[in-house]
Amino acid sequence: MRKQKVAILTLGCSKNMVDSEVLIGKLNANNIDVTTTLNEANVCIINTCGFIKPAVEESLEVMLEAVELKKTGKIEKLLAVGCLAQRFKDSLADEFPEVDFFAGVDSADSIVKFLRYEKELKTELLGERVLLTPRHYAYLKIAEGCNRECSFCSIPSIRGSHKSKSIEELTAEAERLARMGVRELILIAQDTTYYGIDIYGKSSLAKLLRRLSDISEIRWIRLMYAYPAGFPEEAIDVIAERENICKYVDIPLQHISDKVLKSMRRGTRRRTIEQLIEKFRTKIPTATIRSTFIVGYPNETENDFQQLLDFIATYKLERVGVFTYSQEDGTFAFPLGDPIPTSEKIRRRNELMALQQKISLEKNSQLIDKELTVLVDEKNGKKYYARTEMDAPEVDNLVVFPDKGKVTVGEFCKVKIKRARAYDLFAETVV
């Protein structure tokens, strides 16, 4: 067999991406070559996602494609790892006998060992990662697993209970990323609100934010996946006070009807959610609040859905994503069935997103003629694509402006907004 050259296909969320980045670091440290394209590889590792049905279907489709490559001899080894492999390992092994190795989450060492056929591995790497993002931003996974018992979610059964990393470990990792050229740090976990409770006995999110914001090279720190129940008010104060912490928070609310929230086991109520939003608006008037919602949950009536529409119309969150309910085996909601037709779920999603599109256009139009600082993500042809402090990568708005020879990808610059659409801003650079 020729020398192993590994390609990693990463599916799913940013948390999976970080897992792949860590795996690449360990492969490199153990003298295993990693390539960015499958055409150059003879080993394929698929880092699967198994969260909801569409993600499962995508993972299975990619695995089938990889099996065909193996059958034709284009790849010699095939590994399936990550969430789907963790959740359905036994059935996948029966369905995909062509896969040489299955491993669940947190399995980088076993993967390296399988590929090297050696017992002596270099596994203590002090957190080195090979970034799959552009080098100017990176995700910082502050914890693994989840202690919540949301009725629709399979994550706790896949990734286990919540395990925070220490503040010292995260600070050291952030400092290494800063030395690599990272200027935007995006904090992620299954639940960032819960950070520190397991190791410090109380929420330590505010303390972590302060420590990270002391790293002068990091210009933006962005908080994602903040569970609404028990959100620490002290963290709002830190976000308000520190200049390099984005006035932005991602809080997945999932619904607003008390009846639906109770069935979802979210541990919160509509009024508590409203009070949290009002605290953000009061303490940080310029705050961008991002959220996600699920429509078509089994006990969601038309009245419950109308409550959700009314909430969005009243509070006008800056960024909103909407998902249709997916019935998942092994979750608390599974016995409720899936009584709402797919067509009705899609109608509700489309109606909610149409309302949000109007809100987004209204807010974006208010930015016309204003000067904003943006981080330039990429250049394509004669145009640059950038983001404001109000926008996370991949999921939020873009700022587009022409190339006039004065801008560098990965750097910050000032632009003046000239035109707006619902999810895009068009600008000119400010001299």
XYZ file of N, CA and C in Angstrom, residues 277-372:
288
model
N -34.581 39.234 26.975
C -34.385 40.108 25.806
C -34.414 41.574 26.225
N -35.332 41.914 27.113
C -35.430 43.301 27.581
C -34.174 43.730 28.337
N -33.560 42.803 29.072
C -32.296 43.121 29.755
C -31.205 43.437 28.742
N -31.125 42.622 27.681
C -30.142 42.895 26.642
C -30.403 44.253 25.999
N -31.646 44.521 25.667
C -31.980 45.780 24.998
C -31.678 46.988 25.895
N -31.888 46.820 27.197
C -31.646 47.922 28.134
C -30.154 48.159 28.354
N -29.421 47.079 28.597
C -28.002 47.211 28.914
C -27.135 47.403 27.678
N -27.593 46.870 26.535
C -26.832 46.998 25.283
C -27.816 47.397 24.187
N -28.150 48.669 24.084
C -29.169 49.098 23.104
C -28.827 48.710 21.665
N -27.537 48.565 21.366
C -27.131 48.224 19.998
C -26.986 46.718 19.784
N -27.401 45.913 20.755
C -27.174 44.466 20.677
C -27.890 43.831 19.488
N -27.199 42.909 18.849
C -27.798 42.047 17.835
C -28.127 40.722 18.506
N -29.396 40.339 18.448
C -29.821 39.077 19.047
C -30.206 38.114 17.941
N -29.540 36.968 17.959
C -29.841 35.918 16.986
C -30.543 34.769 17.697
N -31.510 34.140 17.020
C -32.178 33.000 17.622
C -32.638 32.032 16.551
N -32.965 30.816 17.011
C -33.554 29.805 16.141
C -34.843 29.296 16.770
N -35.753 28.848 15.911
C -37.057 28.363 16.361
C -37.417 27.079 15.624
N -38.228 26.264 16.282
C -38.735 25.026 15.690
C -40.239 25.180 15.476
N -40.694 24.934 14.264
C -42.133 24.922 13.992
C -42.558 23.505 13.653
N -43.831 23.200 13.950
C -44.347 21.869 13.666
C -44.058 20.857 14.749
N -43.679 21.348 15.952
C -43.524 20.445 17.090
C -44.873 19.756 17.334
N -44.888 18.495 17.820
C -46.131 17.719 17.860
C -47.336 18.391 18.503
N -47.120 19.199 19.566
C -48.306 19.798 20.209
C -48.484 21.276 19.845
N -47.803 21.726 18.784
C -47.931 23.123 18.361
C -49.231 23.296 17.575
N -50.153 24.054 18.142
C -51.409 24.356 17.450
C -51.226 25.631 16.626
N -52.252 25.976 15.862
C -52.210 27.226 15.100
C -52.111 28.418 16.041
N -52.757 28.319 17.206
C -52.671 29.387 18.201
C -51.246 29.536 18.731
N -50.575 28.412 18.987
C -49.179 28.457 19.445
C -48.291 29.102 18.385
N -48.524 28.722 17.138
C -47.742 29.303 16.051
C -48.006 30.803 15.931
N -49.248 31.214 16.108
C -49.580 32.642 16.054
C -48.868 33.402 17.167
N -48.744 32.793 18.337
C -47.990 33.422 19.429
C -46.544 33.660 19.002
N -45.980 32.703 18.283
C -44.609 32.841 17.808
C -44.498 33.983 16.799
N -45.448 34.060 15.883
C -45.466 35.168 14.922
C -45.575 36.518 15.633
N -46.470 36.587 16.621
C -46.666 37.842 17.352
C -45.400 38.235 18.111
N -44.729 37.254 18.673
C -43.486 37.525 19.401
C -42.425 38.112 18.471
N -42.248 37.498 17.307
C -41.260 37.994 16.346
C -41.618 39.399 15.878
N -42.900 39.635 15.637
C -43.348 40.958 15.189
C -43.118 42.014 16.268
N -43.253 41.631 17.532
C -43.105 42.575 18.636
C -41.647 42.849 18.968
N -40.840 41.785 19.087
C -39.464 41.951 19.574
C -38.450 42.142 18.459
N -38.805 41.829 17.244
C -37.985 42.123 16.077
C -36.511 41.766 16.285
N -36.272 40.496 16.537
C -34.903 40.024 16.658
C -34.163 40.252 15.339
N -32.883 40.582 15.459
C -32.128 40.937 14.261
C -31.869 39.738 13.343
N -31.638 38.576 13.921
C -31.292 37.401 13.122
C -32.146 36.219 13.586
N -32.781 35.531 12.664
C -33.656 34.407 13.012
C -33.478 33.272 12.009
N -33.373 32.057 12.539
C -33.405 30.857 11.708
C -34.575 29.994 12.144
N -35.189 29.297 11.213
C -36.371 28.481 11.523
C -36.165 27.072 10.972
N -36.440 26.075 11.824
C -36.331 24.673 11.435
C -37.681 23.995 11.597
N -37.950 23.031 10.758
C -39.149 22.219 10.938
C -38.813 21.059 11.873
N -39.788 20.673 12.684
C -39.575 19.613 13.673
C -39.204 18.300 13.007
N -38.232 17.614 13.607
C -37.807 16.304 13.138
C -37.941 15.319 14.294
N -38.754 14.298 14.105
C -38.950 13.285 15.151
C -37.718 12.387 15.216
N -37.112 12.320 16.406
C -35.872 11.567 16.567
C -36.044 10.457 17.598
N -35.714 9.246 17.182
C -35.807 8.083 18.060
C -34.917 8.287 19.288
N -35.432 7.921 20.460
C -34.650 8.023 21.686
C -34.803 9.333 22.418
N -35.538 10.299 21.845
C -35.757 11.578 22.521
C -37.054 11.518 23.325
N -37.205 12.457 24.271
C -38.408 12.497 25.095
C -39.664 12.748 24.260
N -39.518 13.464 23.142
C -40.686 13.804 22.320
C -41.082 12.692 21.362
N -40.251 11.678 21.231
C -40.537 10.644 20.235
C -41.909 9.995 20.422
N -42.326 9.684 21.675
C -43.656 9.065 21.847
C -44.814 9.960 21.432
N -44.580 11.271 21.270
C -45.653 12.176 20.854
C -46.016 11.985 19.388
N -45.186 11.256 18.677
C -45.428 11.060 17.257
C -45.008 12.278 16.442
N -45.493 12.317 15.220
C -45.166 13.420 14.312
C -46.432 13.792 13.544
N -47.446 14.312 14.273
C -48.789 14.446 13.690
C -48.958 15.586 12.693
N -48.083 16.569 12.714
C -48.272 17.728 11.828
C -47.665 17.417 10.464
N -48.431 17.503 9.397
C -47.929 17.154 8.060
C -46.732 18.018 7.649
N -45.880 17.435 6.857
C -44.697 18.160 6.378
C -45.088 19.449 5.664
N -46.145 19.409 4.873
C -46.575 20.603 4.135
C -46.956 21.735 5.089
N -47.563 21.379 6.227
C -47.947 22.392 7.206
C -46.723 22.937 7.926
N -45.779 22.090 8.226
C -44.529 22.555 8.843
C -43.839 23.565 7.923
N -43.782 23.221 6.642
C -43.116 24.102 5.677
C -43.871 25.421 5.555
N -45.208 25.364 5.558
C -45.992 26.605 5.500
C -45.664 27.510 6.681
N -45.609 26.929 7.869
C -45.309 27.732 9.057
C -43.888 28.303 9.000
N -42.954 27.471 8.574
C -41.582 27.971 8.448
C -41.519 29.129 7.453
N -42.151 28.970 6.316
C -42.100 30.009 5.287
C -42.781 31.299 5.757
N -43.883 31.168 6.480
C -44.584 32.349 6.970
C -43.740 33.096 7.996
N -43.109 32.338 8.881
C -42.264 32.976 9.887
C -41.053 33.639 9.251
N -40.444 32.977 8.270
C -39.273 33.560 7.611
C -39.643 34.755 6.742
N -40.850 34.748 6.175
C -41.297 35.914 5.403
C -41.435 37.126 6.314
N -41.958 36.917 7.514
C -42.054 38.010 8.487
C -40.668 38.489 8.883
N -39.763 37.557 9.138
C -38.411 37.939 9.534
C -37.680 38.654 8.402
N -37.963 38.270 7.166
C -37.323 38.929 6.030
C -37.685 40.413 5.992
N -38.939 40.727 6.278
C -39.366 42.130 6.325
C -38.653 42.872 7.443
N -38.536 42.230 8.594
C -37.851 42.854 9.739
C -36.388 43.098 9.406
N -35.759 42.110 8.800
C -34.350 42.234 8.449
C -34.125 43.346 7.433
N -35.014 43.446 6.436
C -34.893 44.524 5.450
C -35.063 45.879 6.106
N -36.006 45.981 7.013
C -36.231 47.230 7.724
C -34.989 47.642 8.518
N -34.406 46.707 9.225
C -33.218 47.013 10.030
C -32.012 47.319 9.141
N -31.845 46.561 8.065
C -30.730 46.818 7.165
C -30.869 48.173 6.478
N -32.080 48.555 6.137
C -32.298 49.849 5.469
C -31.910 51.012 6.367
N -32.020 50.826 7.671
C -31.635 51.870 8.611
C -30.127 52.095 8.650
N -29.367 51.176 8.051
C -27.909 51.298 8.045
C -27.392 52.055 6.824
N -28.256 52.359 5.873
C -27.821 53.078 4.666
C -27.233 54.438 5.052
N -26.073 54.747 4.450
C -25.308 55.979 4.683
C -24.524 55.964 5.998
N -24.559 54.852 6.718
C -23.761 54.751 7.935
C -22.423 54.093 7.632
N -21.401 54.485 8.419
C -20.086 53.874 8.301
C -19.957 52.764 9.334
N -19.495 51.588 8.878
C -19.375 50.424 9.743
C -18.007 49.784 9.583
